Structure formats: structure tokens, C-alpha cells
Amino acid sequence: MTASAAPPVRMGVVGAGFMGRQHVDFIRAARGAMLTAVADPAAKPAELECPTYSSTAQMMDAEQLDAVIIANPNTLHVETAVECLEAGVAVLLEKPVAVSYAQSRRLVDAVERLNGRLLVGHHRRHHPAVARARAAIRAGELGQIVAVSALWSARKEPEYFTEAPWHSEPGAGVTLINAVHDLDLLRHLCGEVAEIQAVRSSHVRGLDVEDTVSMSLRFESGALGSLIASDAGVSPWGWDQATEETLAFPFLPDEVAYRVVGTRAALSVPNLAMYAYAPSVPADWHSPLSRTYLPYAPRGSFPAQLDHFVEVARGTAEPVVSADDASRTLALVEAASLAARTGRTVDVARFRSGAQAEAEEGR
């Protein structure tokens, strides 16, 4: 049977908040997937137009599912994912993979133990502009990478915190909810991070979680990087504003999220503007730069991610973002938090090694 003739993958969604409802819409728009049910104690069948259950266990017992998309609060991610893997279904787990690196390693072990099919929802990796940028960097089109900068800032409404109280509790915060995406893409584009420094602040809202964070990175390649993220500051800058990923955010096509600087050229992402010297001029700062745009076929990250998840669920593809890969991004988030708390530069590989040893001792 060909992939196009295969029956649709029967999917359940855990969590009917902002991201869960988006996944419901993505499933309904996909050719290879079919929405079967939603598990959320606050979900209403009339609104979602499908069966709803108060718990994941109830949904799994009542429905014949092939796959589950998990979009519940961060603190429940690992517990829910393991529950679904033990039931034998494929899992698309929203980022972050867990709320701590040690917890994420439990999920990595479960995937290996159960031979599970699990994709972590770092959806930006599925964007065609990211794939093209990574190919250009890997092919040396920019020369040696010298530096990269990233910025994400948007002002979240008060209801974001009052209607979902977990957004203001430990396990949330702009680093783990938003900047985790940027850190993941910086790893994906520029390689592993060797050292990280960070400062953070919660002075705008005064919550238990930070609203603004600034990080400095040293990559294993020797390149340097910076990332500023804030959910309290008005700006047109960031991935959500620079792409048409969702209608919930205004699209500003002339804005960018990342700037990558190399010895031969510079590249902005996701608009893929490449800046370089023409062959007719000296390659130094006194010469004008030429701007061209790298070509790619536009497509949204979420539909591309869902198509890939269908293949993962059917067992015809390995996950682009595995639990182990995502745990490395989470280790970077956690290392940034440690750097912010202590004011020290954190060696990321040493941090991962120490955290994994502690996790193994605690089992």
C-alpha cells in the first residue's frame, strides 16, 4: 500500500489550550491524519466537534489511537509521554521536552526501553527557510561562522497568565516557553554550545518566572552568539512576527529573527537575505555589500511537522527531533538558568555530564 493510499493516522490531542487547539486545526487540515479525540478536563465536545475526555488514560481506553499530540502544561510532559509510549502509540510532544534535563533523560530512557516513536515539537526545524540556511552554513557559503545574534520580544497580554496560571509558575517563563525555540535553532544552525552566560529579570511583572533574559554563547566551533528574549516588551522582532506560522501573530515580512555572520558573507533568517562582496570589489569593509536572497519553497512549519509525524507514527521515518536531541536543548536552557543564578560561565558539556550523573543516582 502506498503512503497516499494508507488509512489516516488516528490522532488524539492532550491539552486544549492555545497550542492544543492549533494542533486540532492542523490535524483537520492534513491529508494523512484524522482527529479522533481530545483529552482535557475543560474541553467541550460541542466546541471541538469530537469526543472529549477528562484524562489521557480515559481517552486511551476509549479510543483506538495510532498517535497522540501532547500539548498540556510543561510539568506534565514527561509523565504523559511515557504513559502514551507504554500504550504503544506514537507521540508528538510539544516543547519543552521536560522542565529539567534530569527529567528529560527519563523520557530518553523510556523511548529506548519501549522502542518508542517520539517526535519533539521544535517545529521551526521543519521550516524550509531553516533547512536552506543550515545547508548554506554547512556548505561554507558564509565562510567560517564568526557570530550569530537572535532576538525574540513580544508583549503578552495579562490574560496569558491569569487564564493559564501555570504560565506564571516554575516550569514556565520566557526562557522555557519561548527562548527554548531560539536556543534549539541556534544549536541546529551553528552546532553545539560550549559555554553560556546569562542574566534574567522579572522586574516588569514581578512574577516567580522571568519575563526577560539575555544570554551570551560560545559555540564549540569558536563562534560567539547572543540571544535576548522577552515576553514583556513591544517589538516587531522575532520568529513569530517574521513568519506566517499562525494567524494569531501579525506578519511583518521585512523583519528577521536571526543574523549569522561569516568570514565570506552574512545571512538573516528567515527571510534568507545574503550579504556578500561582489567579485569586482575588494573584500573589506570599505566596499559595498551586495544583497541576494537564497531561494526556497515556502511552507509552514506546523503542516510540515505534522506530515513528518505521520511518517514517524507509521514507522517510515526517524524523528527529526528525538528526545535525546531535545534534551540537549533543554540542558542548554538549564545551563542558562544556572549561569543567571550564579553569575558564572557554565561549561555546557560538563553541566550535562553532572546533571545526568545526578539523574542516574536518583533512580
Short mmCIF file of C-alpha atoms in Angstrom, two decimals:
data_model
loop_
_atom_site.label_atom_id
_atom_site.label_comp_id
_atom_site.label_asym_id
_atom_site.label_seq_id
_atom_site.Cartn_x
_atom_site.Cartn_y
_atom_site.Cartn_z
CA MET A 1 0.00 0.00 0.00
CA THR A 2 1.41 3.40 -0.93
CA ALA A 3 1.67 6.23 1.60
CA SER A 4 -1.09 8.14 -0.20
CA ALA A 5 -3.38 5.09 -0.07
CA ALA A 6 -2.67 4.26 3.58
CA PRO A 7 -5.50 4.92 6.04
CA PRO A 8 -5.19 8.17 8.00
CA VAL A 9 -3.35 8.08 11.31
CA ARG A 10 -5.92 8.29 14.11
CA MET A 11 -4.72 11.03 16.46
CA GLY A 12 -5.69 12.23 19.90
CA VAL A 13 -4.69 15.57 21.38
CA VAL A 14 -3.85 16.04 25.07
CA GLY A 15 -4.45 19.61 26.18
CA ALA A 16 -6.98 22.01 24.67
CA GLY A 17 -5.19 25.28 25.35
CA PHE A 18 -3.71 27.61 22.73
CA MET A 19 -1.29 25.09 21.23
CA GLY A 20 -3.64 22.13 21.60
CA ARG A 21 -6.37 23.88 19.63
CA GLN A 22 -3.87 24.79 16.94
CA HIS A 23 -2.91 21.13 16.64
CA VAL A 24 -6.59 20.22 16.34
CA ASP A 25 -6.84 22.56 13.33
CA PHE A 26 -3.61 21.25 11.81
CA ILE A 27 -4.81 17.64 12.06
CA ARG A 28 -8.12 18.51 10.42
CA ALA A 29 -6.29 20.19 7.54
CA ALA A 30 -3.86 17.29 7.00
CA ARG A 31 -4.42 14.53 4.46
CA GLY A 32 -2.69 11.76 6.38
CA ALA A 33 -4.18 12.34 9.83
CA MET A 34 -7.61 12.20 11.44
CA LEU A 35 -8.65 13.82 14.71
CA THR A 36 -10.22 11.18 16.94
CA ALA A 37 -10.49 12.76 20.41
CA VAL A 38 -9.20 15.40 22.83
CA ALA A 39 -8.23 14.88 26.47
CA ASP A 40 -8.63 17.92 28.70
CA PRO A 41 -10.86 18.32 31.77
CA ALA A 42 -12.05 21.70 30.46
CA ALA A 43 -12.65 20.60 26.86
CA LYS A 44 -16.20 20.64 25.48
CA PRO A 45 -17.28 18.24 22.71
CA ALA A 46 -19.57 20.82 21.10
CA GLU A 47 -16.73 23.31 20.71
CA LEU A 48 -14.16 20.81 19.42
CA GLU A 49 -16.66 18.73 17.42
CA CYS A 50 -15.13 15.46 18.59
CA PRO A 51 -15.25 13.22 21.68
CA THR A 52 -13.53 14.68 24.73
CA TYR A 53 -12.20 13.03 27.87
CA SER A 54 -11.10 14.35 31.23
CA SER A 55 -7.80 12.44 31.21
CA THR A 56 -5.31 10.86 28.86
CA ALA A 57 -5.99 7.44 30.37
CA GLN A 58 -9.72 7.71 29.67
CA MET A 59 -9.08 8.73 26.07
CA MET A 60 -6.59 5.90 25.54
CA ASP A 61 -9.00 3.33 26.99
CA ALA A 62 -11.98 4.51 24.96
CA GLU A 63 -10.39 5.18 21.57
CA GLN A 64 -8.29 3.18 19.12
CA LEU A 65 -5.45 5.64 18.63
CA ASP A 66 -2.33 5.42 16.49
CA ALA A 67 -0.74 8.61 17.78
CA VAL A 68 -1.10 11.37 20.36
CA ILE A 69 -0.05 15.02 20.30
CA ILE A 70 0.75 16.27 23.80
CA ALA A 71 0.22 19.98 24.48
CA ASN A 72 -0.57 20.07 28.19
CA PRO A 73 1.37 22.06 30.85
CA ASN A 74 5.14 21.62 30.73
CA THR A 75 5.34 19.92 34.12
CA LEU A 76 3.18 17.05 32.80
CA HIS A 77 5.04 16.43 29.54
CA VAL A 78 7.23 13.52 30.55
CA GLU A 79 4.58 11.75 32.63
CA THR A 80 2.04 11.97 29.79
CA ALA A 81 4.52 10.98 27.09
CA VAL A 82 5.66 7.90 28.99
CA GLU A 83 2.01 6.93 29.58
CA CYS A 84 1.32 7.12 25.84
CA LEU A 85 4.51 5.32 24.85
CA GLU A 86 3.68 2.48 27.24
CA ALA A 87 0.31 2.20 25.48
CA GLY A 88 2.17 1.68 22.20
CA VAL A 89 1.15 4.87 20.40
CA ALA A 90 3.41 7.35 18.64
CA VAL A 91 3.92 10.71 20.38
CA LEU A 92 4.43 14.27 19.20
CA LEU A 93 5.45 16.09 22.38
CA GLU A 94 5.29 19.87 22.45
CA LYS A 95 8.43 21.61 23.57
CA PRO A 96 9.97 21.82 26.05
CA VAL A 97 10.58 18.10 26.24
CA ALA A 98 10.56 18.41 30.07
CA VAL A 99 11.08 21.05 32.77
CA SER A 100 14.51 19.75 33.73
CA TYR A 101 17.36 17.98 31.98
CA ALA A 102 17.28 15.15 34.53
CA GLN A 103 13.58 14.64 33.85
CA SER A 104 14.18 14.65 30.09
CA ARG A 105 16.68 11.81 30.46
CA ARG A 106 13.89 9.71 31.99
CA LEU A 107 11.97 10.17 28.75
CA VAL A 108 15.04 9.37 26.66
CA ASP A 109 15.39 6.11 28.60
CA ALA A 110 11.68 5.32 28.16
CA VAL A 111 11.89 5.80 24.38
CA GLU A 112 14.85 3.42 24.23
CA ARG A 113 13.32 0.88 26.61
CA LEU A 114 9.98 0.79 24.81
CA ASN A 115 11.38 1.23 21.29
CA GLY A 116 9.04 4.19 21.18
CA ARG A 117 8.22 6.55 18.33
CA LEU A 118 8.52 10.08 19.70
CA LEU A 119 9.00 13.42 17.95
CA VAL A 120 9.60 16.59 19.96
CA GLY A 121 7.79 19.66 18.67
CA HIS A 122 10.63 22.04 17.91
CA HIS A 123 8.59 22.95 14.86
CA ARG A 124 10.90 25.64 13.48
CA ARG A 125 13.34 22.96 12.36
CA HIS A 126 10.73 21.92 9.79
CA HIS A 127 10.58 25.39 8.20
CA PRO A 128 12.07 25.31 4.67
CA ALA A 129 13.98 28.57 5.31
CA VAL A 130 15.76 26.94 8.24
CA ALA A 131 16.70 23.92 6.14
CA ARG A 132 18.08 26.20 3.42
CA ALA A 133 20.01 28.34 5.93
CA ARG A 134 21.54 25.26 7.56
CA ALA A 135 22.55 23.90 4.17
CA ALA A 136 24.23 27.20 3.27
CA ILE A 137 26.13 27.26 6.57
CA ARG A 138 27.19 23.61 6.27
CA ALA A 139 28.32 24.12 2.66
CA GLY A 140 30.58 27.02 3.65
CA GLU A 141 28.66 29.65 1.68
CA LEU A 142 29.17 32.09 4.57
CA GLY A 143 32.76 31.07 5.16
CA GLN A 144 33.78 30.42 8.76
CA ILE A 145 30.97 31.36 11.15
CA VAL A 146 32.10 34.20 13.40
CA ALA A 147 28.95 35.18 15.29
CA VAL A 148 25.18 34.84 15.44
CA SER A 149 22.55 37.01 17.12
CA ALA A 150 18.94 36.19 17.97
CA LEU A 151 16.11 38.34 19.30
CA TRP A 152 12.57 37.46 20.30
CA SER A 153 10.39 40.01 22.03
CA ALA A 154 6.61 40.43 22.26
CA ARG A 155 4.28 41.77 24.91
CA LYS A 156 1.98 39.04 26.19
CA GLU A 157 -1.46 40.07 27.41
CA PRO A 158 -2.37 39.77 31.15
CA GLU A 159 -4.87 37.01 30.33
CA TYR A 160 -2.00 34.81 29.18
CA PHE A 161 -1.02 34.47 32.84
CA THR A 162 -4.44 34.63 34.53
CA GLU A 163 -6.29 32.20 32.27
CA ALA A 164 -3.45 29.66 32.42
CA PRO A 165 -1.93 30.15 35.90
CA TRP A 166 0.86 27.64 35.21
CA HIS A 167 2.37 30.26 32.85
CA SER A 168 3.47 32.22 35.93
CA GLU A 169 4.74 29.25 37.92
CA PRO A 170 8.13 27.48 37.97
CA GLY A 171 8.37 25.33 34.87
CA ALA A 172 7.28 28.22 32.65
CA GLY A 173 8.86 31.64 31.96
CA VAL A 174 10.04 33.19 28.71
CA THR A 175 13.22 31.08 28.64
CA LEU A 176 11.47 27.71 28.78
CA ILE A 177 8.37 28.68 26.78
CA ASN A 178 9.86 30.92 24.08
CA ALA A 179 13.66 31.18 24.11
CA VAL A 180 13.93 27.38 24.08
CA HIS A 181 12.92 27.57 20.40
CA ASP A 182 15.69 30.04 19.63
CA LEU A 183 18.31 28.07 21.54
CA ASP A 184 17.26 24.95 19.66
CA LEU A 185 17.63 26.68 16.30
CA LEU A 186 20.98 28.20 17.25
CA ARG A 187 22.19 24.66 18.03
CA HIS A 188 20.66 23.38 14.80
CA LEU A 189 22.26 26.10 12.66
CA CYS A 190 25.61 26.67 14.37
CA GLY A 191 26.36 23.49 16.29
CA GLU A 192 26.68 22.68 19.97
CA VAL A 193 27.28 25.40 22.55
CA ALA A 194 30.41 25.03 24.67
CA GLU A 195 29.83 27.82 27.23
CA ILE A 196 26.95 30.06 28.24
CA GLN A 197 26.48 33.19 30.36
CA ALA A 198 23.10 34.72 31.23
CA VAL A 199 21.22 37.38 33.16
CA ARG A 200 17.46 37.48 33.65
CA SER A 201 14.83 39.75 35.11
CA SER A 202 11.22 39.65 36.30
CA HIS A 203 11.00 43.35 37.13
CA VAL A 204 8.15 44.15 34.69
CA ARG A 205 5.54 41.76 36.11
CA GLY A 206 7.17 40.66 39.36
CA LEU A 207 6.17 37.02 38.85
CA ASP A 208 8.04 33.94 40.04
CA VAL A 209 9.22 33.39 36.46
CA GLU A 210 11.41 35.71 34.40
CA ASP A 211 9.97 37.98 31.72
CA THR A 212 13.31 38.91 30.11
CA VAL A 213 16.60 37.07 29.61
CA SER A 214 19.89 37.88 27.91
CA MET A 215 22.42 35.17 27.02
CA SER A 216 25.96 35.04 25.65
CA LEU A 217 27.11 31.86 23.95
CA ARG A 218 30.42 30.37 22.84
CA PHE A 219 29.95 27.56 20.33
CA GLU A 220 32.25 24.56 20.10
CA SER A 221 33.29 25.88 16.68
CA GLY A 222 34.65 29.05 18.33
CA ALA A 223 31.82 31.28 17.07
CA LEU A 224 30.13 33.62 19.55
CA GLY A 225 26.41 34.26 19.91
CA SER A 226 23.84 36.34 21.72
CA LEU A 227 20.15 35.89 22.48
CA ILE A 228 17.69 38.33 24.06
CA ALA A 229 14.15 37.16 24.78
CA SER A 230 11.31 39.00 26.50
CA ASP A 231 7.57 38.45 26.80
CA ALA A 232 7.06 41.90 28.32
CA GLY A 233 8.49 44.19 25.62
CA VAL A 234 6.80 45.51 22.49
CA SER A 235 8.76 44.72 19.31
CA PRO A 236 8.40 43.58 15.69
CA TRP A 237 11.42 41.29 16.09
CA GLY A 238 11.28 37.54 16.40
CA TRP A 239 10.36 34.33 14.62
CA ASP A 240 6.62 34.64 15.21
CA GLN A 241 6.49 38.10 13.67
CA ALA A 242 8.81 37.27 10.75
CA THR A 243 6.86 34.22 9.56
CA GLU A 244 3.26 33.34 8.77
CA GLU A 245 3.28 30.37 11.12
CA THR A 246 -0.04 31.29 12.73
CA LEU A 247 -2.69 33.94 12.25
CA ALA A 248 -2.53 34.63 16.00
CA PHE A 249 0.55 36.80 15.37
CA PRO A 250 0.90 39.73 12.96
CA PHE A 251 3.17 39.04 9.99
CA LEU A 252 5.94 41.54 9.24
CA PRO A 253 7.73 40.21 6.16
CA ASP A 254 10.68 42.61 6.36
CA GLU A 255 11.70 41.52 9.89
CA VAL A 256 14.16 38.80 10.91
CA ALA A 257 14.83 36.59 13.92
CA TYR A 258 18.47 35.57 13.44
CA ARG A 259 21.58 37.11 11.90
CA VAL A 260 24.50 34.82 11.09
CA VAL A 261 27.89 36.41 10.37
CA GLY A 262 30.65 34.60 8.48
CA THR A 263 34.04 35.48 7.02
CA ARG A 264 32.65 35.44 3.46
CA ALA A 265 29.02 36.53 3.90
CA ALA A 266 26.20 37.24 6.34
CA LEU A 267 22.73 35.73 6.35
CA SER A 268 19.48 36.80 8.01
CA VAL A 269 16.80 34.24 8.86
CA PRO A 270 14.01 33.55 7.99
CA ASN A 271 13.98 35.97 5.03
CA LEU A 272 17.30 34.45 3.81
CA ALA A 273 18.88 37.73 2.75
CA MET A 274 22.54 37.05 1.97
CA TYR A 275 25.06 39.90 2.15
CA ALA A 276 28.44 39.49 0.45
CA TYR A 277 31.04 41.35 -1.60
CA ALA A 278 30.77 41.15 -5.37
CA PRO A 279 33.82 39.61 -7.12
CA SER A 280 34.59 43.01 -8.67
CA VAL A 281 35.29 44.78 -5.35
CA PRO A 282 37.84 44.21 -2.55
CA ALA A 283 36.51 42.01 0.22
CA ASP A 284 36.86 44.57 3.01
CA TRP A 285 34.67 46.94 4.97
CA HIS A 286 35.19 49.87 2.59
CA SER A 287 33.38 48.08 -0.24
CA PRO A 288 29.61 47.98 -0.72
CA LEU A 289 27.78 44.77 0.04
CA SER A 290 25.56 43.03 -2.46
CA ARG A 291 22.28 41.56 -1.22
CA THR A 292 20.72 38.46 -2.74
CA TYR A 293 18.08 36.08 -1.41
CA LEU A 294 18.55 32.33 -1.12
CA PRO A 295 15.67 30.56 -2.86
CA TYR A 296 13.37 28.11 -1.08
CA ALA A 297 9.84 26.80 -1.46
CA PRO A 298 7.66 28.43 1.24
CA ARG A 299 5.71 26.19 3.58
CA GLY A 300 4.57 26.47 7.19
CA SER A 301 6.49 24.64 9.90
CA PHE A 302 3.46 23.10 11.57
CA PRO A 303 1.98 21.38 8.49
CA ALA A 304 5.46 20.12 7.58
CA GLN A 305 5.97 18.87 11.14
CA LEU A 306 2.62 17.07 11.12
CA ASP A 307 3.37 15.37 7.80
CA HIS A 308 6.67 14.20 9.27
CA PHE A 309 4.90 12.98 12.42
CA VAL A 310 2.52 10.91 10.30
CA GLU A 311 5.58 9.18 8.82
CA VAL A 312 7.07 8.68 12.29
CA ALA A 313 3.77 7.21 13.52
CA ARG A 314 3.67 4.82 10.56
CA GLY A 315 7.26 3.78 11.24
CA THR A 316 8.54 5.00 7.86
CA ALA A 317 10.77 7.82 9.21
CA GLU A 318 13.01 8.53 12.16
CA PRO A 319 12.11 11.70 14.12
CA VAL A 320 13.91 14.85 13.01
CA VAL A 321 13.96 15.95 16.67
CA SER A 322 14.43 12.99 19.01
CA ALA A 323 14.02 13.04 22.78
CA ASP A 324 17.81 12.88 23.12
CA ASP A 325 18.32 15.81 20.74
CA ALA A 326 15.67 17.89 22.51
CA SER A 327 17.20 17.06 25.88
CA ARG A 328 20.41 18.77 24.74
CA THR A 329 18.44 21.94 24.04
CA LEU A 330 16.84 21.66 27.47
CA ALA A 331 20.28 21.21 29.04
CA LEU A 332 21.26 24.48 27.40
CA VAL A 333 18.18 26.19 28.87
CA GLU A 334 19.02 24.80 32.29
CA ALA A 335 22.67 25.79 31.97
CA ALA A 336 21.50 29.34 31.13
CA SER A 337 19.35 29.39 34.27
CA LEU A 338 22.32 28.23 36.35
CA ALA A 339 24.50 30.92 34.78
CA ALA A 340 21.87 33.55 35.57
CA ARG A 341 21.52 32.40 39.21
CA THR A 342 25.24 32.21 39.90
CA GLY A 343 26.73 34.85 37.61
CA ARG A 344 29.19 32.23 36.36
CA THR A 345 30.09 30.99 32.90
CA VAL A 346 28.74 27.45 32.60
CA ASP A 347 30.56 24.73 30.67
CA VAL A 348 27.62 23.03 28.92
CA ALA A 349 29.17 19.59 28.35
CA ARG A 350 30.32 19.44 31.97
CA PHE A 351 26.86 20.55 33.08
CA ARG A 352 25.19 17.80 31.04
CA SER A 353 27.56 15.18 32.42
CA GLY A 354 26.97 16.24 36.02
CA ALA A 355 23.20 16.50 35.64
CA GLN A 356 22.99 13.08 34.01
CA ALA A 357 25.08 11.51 36.77
CA GLU A 358 22.75 13.02 39.39
CA ALA A 359 19.71 11.74 37.48
CA GLU A 360 21.14 8.21 37.35
CA GLU A 361 21.92 8.27 41.09
CA GLY A 362 18.36 9.32 41.83
CA ARG A 363 16.79 6.37 40.02
#
